[in-house]
């Protein structure tokens, strides 16, 4: 008997070979409503992108053994397999299945299969009978503890489904002989227990060593709801705790699986099916106290539910479930893996997915596809997972139809990863595929899908992977199903130190070098192997073992090639090692490093350091010439040779043969390096440019920016503006748009000038409307701004640093605000000096900028206008302060010459002003016209209206002549 009767009281139940759940009042958890129509709810956002990380070549044939565990040769069905490897003696392997040799016996019995030679041959053992209260057994699972005790978990029930029990049998000799069953939990009448899975703590020396755990689905209220139950044993399965409930009440849940971490953590995965949707939520609950209690379940992923039935598999019924494993090795110690089958993000193609957690289940990686088949669109289903506690290899088994274009026949595949799930190698395990014949199928709707087998099994230990599966190659009836296993001994390590290099003067060649492995991934000696060389993913060479070099000839010079190298041994290949290179090296040279420039009577001398390599780091053996650029135009070239690589080259731009070069002017200079290979010229990118003077230095410096073409050099947006000057109408500023560029470091440079005796005072006037987070630096050089070696930076000496805090500056520019700055250059008499003004701004704020005028070298005794100074007589007070709407400003100490005959300030008669600024330096009010002599006081008063202004600090500035006073005002709202 394979399929039991159905319940339609909210939930459909198919027992015996397993249980299937749909939502209340819905025949299809995957999307069919009660009327039979298709229900397509809006899905939650899918994971951003699934990671297609397969880097191994596909192997469509199998070299792995296919071993039938059914030694009787009978035509009795076996399905829903499990497998486990004894950690104390890996030669002992056990397996099990729903074995119907005692399907109708009473009391029922289970069958166990064991091997004492690592899975090569098998013995079938009928286990001691179960309780006479039941007549059927189902859903086997197997595990070992740290002591090598074997456990066989399963369910018992009677045919009318009025009673069921969660049951465990154990074997003290590793699975050869078995003790009587122990009932963990039993139920009658309105409840039913289903889908039981067992696990044990196999961590030697751990706090919960040899604890045994089992979880299952508990159906209640005549199968109208379900919960995940969990029980534990602390005496190796002799007795069991009362179950604890892991899942929230009211949810529809099914198919749980416990697994144990290296520190005794217990992880339980299960599926939840939100009613009326086509999604499945995969959850993980965690216990850190040996299964006594659990955290609230964390959501691993929301996935697109598998179809209700696979039509091409004789309407095989489907359930979207998860399986988990934990890495107990030192490779990715404690990493938790979970796998499941689901439709892709478009809701179409089935794939096998995996996610992992390095936070003990608190958060999970983006799901990635591990089956590696992005082409065939065929069915993939029933995954299971294991992680080798020694090597850390994670392996996922699943059914796959990729080798049948009709999507009917299936193979078993295993995808495994030896790098912590970064890449997966999909391997075909079955050496012939087969069609599935179900029982009980009568169409493609939920509740009528046919039973065949609901899950597979897999185990891994010390480099050995043993998958188990239900196989139907022997016939077209479900009675032809058998429990199969295979043995995968993981292959060799990959090569190391793989590198691609060029042969100078052999531009059509690349040479690969590597170090061969000496062992398998499990540490066993590697005695026989081949080396597979792929070029751009195409096999180009197979080398015998021991080879460590390969030369690729007749390549297209300068073309980029990728190489993949595998070690092949038996039926396995190593993980891929990758390298790449340009044949002959990349064509384009690295750029030159332009070191310095110096002016002479006929032009400008440049020095640069030639590059040593191409862009890919290969030697620059094909250097041919250098191109010289002036003001962005190519003007000259010089011949270079490969011997000039990494050397310093000197070049003089001479006005006698370069018409583009104008003496007594600044120019922009740059260099590109050119390689020549097989007649092809390839330029580097332009070097960093240098702005420098051409011609002999001046003997005087005087620039007021009133001439039509003032001479200065700049690497930015410095220009002459007519918004105001100290004398005349023009000045120099960093940006003609009157708003400094954020994140700049630009300068304006004055012509080289020989310091003359008697003309040693460097002088300029400024209004530094520079944000306080920025800097305006005045600096000079006496060596053309160059360093002594390529590694020495230019020798610029800073003598001043200015911003708004350097004085009282406002915009629009006010004549009385120009600040006079001087520096004594007596020490440098006879030297050629270059002065520059450099503005360095941040990304925080912007201000109007730096305004500079009347730059000169002059006599120290020259009469200069006094700078704006704080006044000792002027004063401002206000009341109230703080204030919300307005305040009265009272000023004192104003000279009578600052007032007109009417008592009103007249700036045309005397430089008297009263203005208010915000903290950014922007003027918000000009109160100069309000100053009037009060009849009650000798002080002057003005009213500042702040109704329309935001709360904050403001500054009232009173100026008369070259003196000023300031008052901070506080506006509150």
mmCIF file of C-alpha atoms in Angstrom, residues 431-647:
data_model
loop_
_atom_site.group_PDB
_atom_site.id
_atom_site.type_symbol
_atom_site.label_atom_id
_atom_site.label_comp_id
_atom_site.label_asym_id
_atom_site.label_seq_id
_atom_site.Cartn_x
_atom_site.Cartn_y
_atom_site.Cartn_z
ATOM 1 C CA UNK A 431 25.078 6.352 -15.171
ATOM 2 C CA UNK A 432 21.673 5.961 -16.808
ATOM 3 C CA UNK A 433 18.580 8.039 -16.359
ATOM 4 C CA UNK A 434 15.058 6.729 -15.823
ATOM 5 C CA UNK A 435 11.403 7.694 -15.956
ATOM 6 C CA UNK A 436 9.272 8.024 -12.843
ATOM 7 C CA UNK A 437 6.063 6.071 -12.359
ATOM 8 C CA UNK A 438 3.886 7.315 -9.540
ATOM 9 C CA UNK A 439 0.992 5.691 -7.764
ATOM 10 C CA UNK A 440 -2.320 7.369 -7.046
ATOM 11 C CA UNK A 441 -1.953 10.138 -9.632
ATOM 12 C CA UNK A 442 -5.124 11.155 -11.493
ATOM 13 C CA UNK A 443 -4.267 14.568 -12.831
ATOM 14 C CA UNK A 444 -2.227 17.639 -12.221
ATOM 15 C CA UNK A 445 -4.143 19.309 -9.389
ATOM 16 C CA UNK A 446 -3.163 19.308 -5.772
ATOM 17 C CA UNK A 447 -4.499 16.349 -3.866
ATOM 18 C CA UNK A 448 -4.281 14.065 -6.858
ATOM 19 C CA UNK A 449 -0.529 14.128 -7.437
ATOM 20 C CA UNK A 450 1.090 10.737 -7.394
ATOM 21 C CA UNK A 451 3.429 9.395 -4.734
ATOM 22 C CA UNK A 452 6.855 8.097 -5.689
ATOM 23 C CA UNK A 453 9.325 9.473 -3.108
ATOM 24 C CA UNK A 454 9.389 12.851 -1.362
ATOM 25 C CA UNK A 455 13.097 13.251 -0.571
ATOM 26 C CA UNK A 456 16.641 11.930 -1.025
ATOM 27 C CA UNK A 457 19.634 11.648 1.314
ATOM 28 C CA UNK A 458 23.336 12.408 1.362
ATOM 29 C CA UNK A 459 26.252 12.013 3.776
ATOM 30 C CA UNK A 460 29.837 13.291 3.715
ATOM 31 C CA UNK A 461 32.857 12.416 5.810
ATOM 32 C CA UNK A 462 36.610 12.851 5.368
ATOM 33 C CA UNK A 463 36.520 13.485 1.629
ATOM 34 C CA UNK A 464 33.892 10.887 0.850
ATOM 35 C CA UNK A 465 30.415 11.891 -0.345
ATOM 36 C CA UNK A 466 27.701 9.233 -0.435
ATOM 37 C CA UNK A 467 24.370 10.275 -1.973
ATOM 38 C CA UNK A 468 21.332 8.005 -1.710
ATOM 39 C CA UNK A 469 18.281 8.132 -3.929
ATOM 40 C CA UNK A 470 15.241 6.279 -5.214
ATOM 41 C CA UNK A 471 16.060 4.735 -8.587
ATOM 42 C CA UNK A 472 13.637 3.232 -11.142
ATOM 43 C CA UNK A 473 15.959 2.121 -13.934
ATOM 44 C CA UNK A 474 14.867 -1.524 -13.641
ATOM 45 C CA UNK A 475 11.299 -1.069 -14.896
ATOM 46 C CA UNK A 476 8.254 1.037 -15.558
ATOM 47 C CA UNK A 477 6.390 0.241 -12.343
ATOM 48 C CA UNK A 478 6.749 1.831 -8.952
ATOM 49 C CA UNK A 479 7.526 -1.704 -7.765
ATOM 50 C CA UNK A 480 10.795 -1.345 -9.691
ATOM 51 C CA UNK A 481 12.062 1.364 -7.367
ATOM 52 C CA UNK A 482 15.199 0.590 -5.343
ATOM 53 C CA UNK A 483 17.380 2.416 -2.848
ATOM 54 C CA UNK A 484 20.674 3.335 -4.532
ATOM 55 C CA UNK A 485 23.855 4.937 -3.286
ATOM 56 C CA UNK A 486 27.027 6.151 -4.943
ATOM 57 C CA UNK A 487 30.519 6.850 -3.614
ATOM 58 C CA UNK A 488 32.314 10.077 -4.514
ATOM 59 C CA UNK A 489 35.893 10.344 -3.352
ATOM 60 C CA UNK A 490 36.709 13.990 -3.819
ATOM 61 C CA UNK A 491 39.392 14.653 -6.337
ATOM 62 C CA UNK A 492 42.671 16.481 -6.295
ATOM 63 C CA UNK A 493 43.575 19.885 -5.068
ATOM 64 C CA UNK A 494 44.028 22.468 -7.783
ATOM 65 C CA UNK A 495 47.259 23.970 -9.019
ATOM 66 C CA UNK A 496 48.763 26.891 -7.117
ATOM 67 C CA UNK A 497 50.792 29.959 -8.068
ATOM 68 C CA UNK A 498 49.232 30.007 -11.528
ATOM 69 C CA UNK A 499 50.473 33.001 -13.508
ATOM 70 C CA UNK A 500 50.588 34.168 -17.108
ATOM 71 C CA UNK A 501 53.676 36.000 -18.314
ATOM 72 C CA UNK A 502 54.975 37.374 -21.577
ATOM 73 C CA UNK A 503 58.176 36.727 -23.453
ATOM 74 C CA UNK A 504 59.698 40.101 -24.394
ATOM 75 C CA UNK A 505 59.989 40.535 -28.145
ATOM 76 C CA UNK A 506 57.604 37.595 -28.661
ATOM 77 C CA UNK A 507 54.390 39.547 -29.022
ATOM 78 C CA UNK A 508 52.196 36.574 -29.997
ATOM 79 C CA UNK A 509 52.995 34.461 -26.943
ATOM 80 C CA UNK A 510 51.855 33.890 -23.374
ATOM 81 C CA UNK A 511 53.481 31.460 -20.950
ATOM 82 C CA UNK A 512 51.607 29.807 -18.077
ATOM 83 C CA UNK A 513 53.444 28.535 -15.002
ATOM 84 C CA UNK A 514 52.082 26.774 -11.929
ATOM 85 C CA UNK A 515 52.811 24.408 -9.083
ATOM 86 C CA UNK A 516 51.085 21.010 -9.174
ATOM 87 C CA UNK A 517 49.253 19.534 -6.181
ATOM 88 C CA UNK A 518 50.538 16.490 -4.349
ATOM 89 C CA UNK A 519 47.345 15.422 -2.595
ATOM 90 C CA UNK A 520 43.585 15.279 -2.821
ATOM 91 C CA UNK A 521 41.388 17.747 -0.979
ATOM 92 C CA UNK A 522 41.235 15.232 1.845
ATOM 93 C CA UNK A 523 44.995 14.958 2.205
ATOM 94 C CA UNK A 524 45.450 11.613 0.495
ATOM 95 C CA UNK A 525 48.421 11.280 -1.881
ATOM 96 C CA UNK A 526 47.710 12.217 -5.486
ATOM 97 C CA UNK A 527 49.233 9.479 -7.576
ATOM 98 C CA UNK A 528 47.734 9.896 -11.040
ATOM 99 C CA UNK A 529 46.322 12.939 -12.761
ATOM 100 C CA UNK A 530 46.139 15.021 -15.921
ATOM 101 C CA UNK A 531 46.410 18.786 -16.329
ATOM 102 C CA UNK A 532 43.636 20.393 -18.374
ATOM 103 C CA UNK A 533 44.367 23.794 -19.951
ATOM 104 C CA UNK A 534 41.435 25.887 -21.138
ATOM 105 C CA UNK A 535 41.863 29.094 -23.134
ATOM 106 C CA UNK A 536 38.801 31.329 -23.051
ATOM 107 C CA UNK A 537 36.844 28.305 -21.736
ATOM 108 C CA UNK A 538 37.915 26.070 -24.639
ATOM 109 C CA UNK A 539 40.131 23.041 -23.952
ATOM 110 C CA UNK A 540 43.460 23.631 -25.716
ATOM 111 C CA UNK A 541 45.808 21.186 -24.029
ATOM 112 C CA UNK A 542 45.887 18.085 -21.819
ATOM 113 C CA UNK A 543 49.245 17.574 -20.126
ATOM 114 C CA UNK A 544 50.606 14.578 -18.313
ATOM 115 C CA UNK A 545 51.186 14.878 -14.592
ATOM 116 C CA UNK A 546 54.282 16.744 -13.543
ATOM 117 C CA UNK A 547 54.073 19.435 -16.201
ATOM 118 C CA UNK A 548 54.426 22.957 -14.796
ATOM 119 C CA UNK A 549 54.458 25.178 -17.848
ATOM 120 C CA UNK A 550 52.445 25.755 -21.007
ATOM 121 C CA UNK A 551 53.236 28.141 -23.870
ATOM 122 C CA UNK A 552 50.388 29.560 -25.911
ATOM 123 C CA UNK A 553 51.660 30.577 -29.362
ATOM 124 C CA UNK A 554 50.216 32.250 -32.437
ATOM 125 C CA UNK A 555 48.090 34.605 -30.392
ATOM 126 C CA UNK A 556 46.862 37.998 -31.493
ATOM 127 C CA UNK A 557 49.258 40.477 -29.932
ATOM 128 C CA UNK A 558 47.695 42.749 -27.367
ATOM 129 C CA UNK A 559 44.566 40.576 -27.140
ATOM 130 C CA UNK A 560 43.323 39.600 -23.701
ATOM 131 C CA UNK A 561 43.111 35.851 -23.065
ATOM 132 C CA UNK A 562 41.729 33.999 -20.063
ATOM 133 C CA UNK A 563 43.036 30.650 -18.900
ATOM 134 C CA UNK A 564 41.491 28.012 -16.664
ATOM 135 C CA UNK A 565 43.580 25.150 -15.312
ATOM 136 C CA UNK A 566 42.152 21.980 -13.734
ATOM 137 C CA UNK A 567 43.706 18.866 -12.308
ATOM 138 C CA UNK A 568 41.744 15.773 -13.410
ATOM 139 C CA UNK A 569 41.972 12.504 -11.537
ATOM 140 C CA UNK A 570 39.579 9.620 -12.107
ATOM 141 C CA UNK A 571 36.113 11.063 -12.489
ATOM 142 C CA UNK A 572 36.853 14.279 -10.603
ATOM 143 C CA UNK A 573 38.354 17.593 -11.490
ATOM 144 C CA UNK A 574 39.838 20.059 -9.071
ATOM 145 C CA UNK A 575 38.521 23.486 -8.458
ATOM 146 C CA UNK A 576 39.463 25.807 -11.255
ATOM 147 C CA UNK A 577 42.438 28.138 -11.024
ATOM 148 C CA UNK A 578 42.236 31.212 -13.249
ATOM 149 C CA UNK A 579 44.718 33.555 -14.788
ATOM 150 C CA UNK A 580 44.708 35.925 -17.734
ATOM 151 C CA UNK A 581 46.993 38.098 -19.772
ATOM 152 C CA UNK A 582 47.548 40.092 -22.918
ATOM 153 C CA UNK A 583 49.561 38.365 -25.613
ATOM 154 C CA UNK A 584 52.880 40.164 -25.600
ATOM 155 C CA UNK A 585 51.557 42.357 -22.822
ATOM 156 C CA UNK A 586 48.861 44.956 -23.063
ATOM 157 C CA UNK A 587 49.493 47.376 -25.899
ATOM 158 C CA UNK A 588 49.025 50.580 -23.958
ATOM 159 C CA UNK A 589 51.956 51.867 -21.885
ATOM 160 C CA UNK A 590 51.586 53.316 -18.444
ATOM 161 C CA UNK A 591 51.652 57.142 -18.528
ATOM 162 C CA UNK A 592 54.813 59.159 -18.012
ATOM 163 C CA UNK A 593 55.414 60.962 -14.732
ATOM 164 C CA UNK A 594 55.992 64.626 -15.595
ATOM 165 C CA UNK A 595 58.414 65.795 -12.915
ATOM 166 C CA UNK A 596 59.111 69.474 -13.467
ATOM 167 C CA UNK A 597 59.433 72.325 -15.887
ATOM 168 C CA UNK A 598 61.878 75.241 -15.905
ATOM 169 C CA UNK A 599 61.930 78.318 -18.097
ATOM 170 C CA UNK A 600 64.880 79.493 -20.193
ATOM 171 C CA UNK A 601 65.467 82.285 -22.657
ATOM 172 C CA UNK A 602 64.158 80.263 -25.620
ATOM 173 C CA UNK A 603 61.266 78.416 -24.035
ATOM 174 C CA UNK A 604 60.715 75.742 -21.384
ATOM 175 C CA UNK A 605 62.650 72.651 -20.373
ATOM 176 C CA UNK A 606 60.626 69.562 -19.311
ATOM 177 C CA UNK A 607 61.686 66.505 -17.378
ATOM 178 C CA UNK A 608 59.687 63.310 -17.020
ATOM 179 C CA UNK A 609 60.190 59.747 -15.951
ATOM 180 C CA UNK A 610 59.315 57.176 -18.576
ATOM 181 C CA UNK A 611 57.115 54.254 -17.528
ATOM 182 C CA UNK A 612 58.592 50.802 -16.987
ATOM 183 C CA UNK A 613 55.545 48.736 -17.876
ATOM 184 C CA UNK A 614 52.372 48.406 -19.878
ATOM 185 C CA UNK A 615 49.054 48.891 -18.115
ATOM 186 C CA UNK A 616 48.989 45.192 -17.181
ATOM 187 C CA UNK A 617 52.390 45.404 -15.474
ATOM 188 C CA UNK A 618 54.335 43.617 -18.222
ATOM 189 C CA UNK A 619 57.739 45.109 -19.199
ATOM 190 C CA UNK A 620 57.611 47.980 -21.655
ATOM 191 C CA UNK A 621 59.925 46.383 -24.204
ATOM 192 C CA UNK A 622 58.229 48.085 -27.162
ATOM 193 C CA UNK A 623 58.552 51.761 -26.157
ATOM 194 C CA UNK A 624 59.007 53.772 -29.354
ATOM 195 C CA UNK A 625 58.585 57.506 -28.804
ATOM 196 C CA UNK A 626 57.117 60.322 -26.741
ATOM 197 C CA UNK A 627 54.605 62.911 -27.910
ATOM 198 C CA UNK A 628 54.817 66.439 -26.523
ATOM 199 C CA UNK A 629 51.658 68.475 -25.936
ATOM 200 C CA UNK A 630 51.439 72.230 -25.394
ATOM 201 C CA UNK A 631 48.108 73.722 -24.368
ATOM 202 C CA UNK A 632 46.393 70.467 -25.303
ATOM 203 C CA UNK A 633 47.830 70.208 -28.830
ATOM 204 C CA UNK A 634 50.386 67.704 -30.094
ATOM 205 C CA UNK A 635 53.416 69.774 -31.149
ATOM 206 C CA UNK A 636 56.422 67.467 -31.233
ATOM 207 C CA UNK A 637 57.744 63.934 -30.750
ATOM 208 C CA UNK A 638 61.060 62.384 -29.791
ATOM 209 C CA UNK A 639 62.385 58.878 -30.379
ATOM 210 C CA UNK A 640 62.701 56.533 -27.405
ATOM 211 C CA UNK A 641 63.880 52.943 -27.065
ATOM 212 C CA UNK A 642 63.098 50.113 -24.690
ATOM 213 C CA UNK A 643 66.313 50.988 -22.834
ATOM 214 C CA UNK A 644 64.695 54.331 -21.913
ATOM 215 C CA UNK A 645 61.997 52.644 -19.837
ATOM 216 C CA UNK A 646 61.931 53.873 -16.253
ATOM 217 C CA UNK A 647 64.557 56.508 -17.127
#
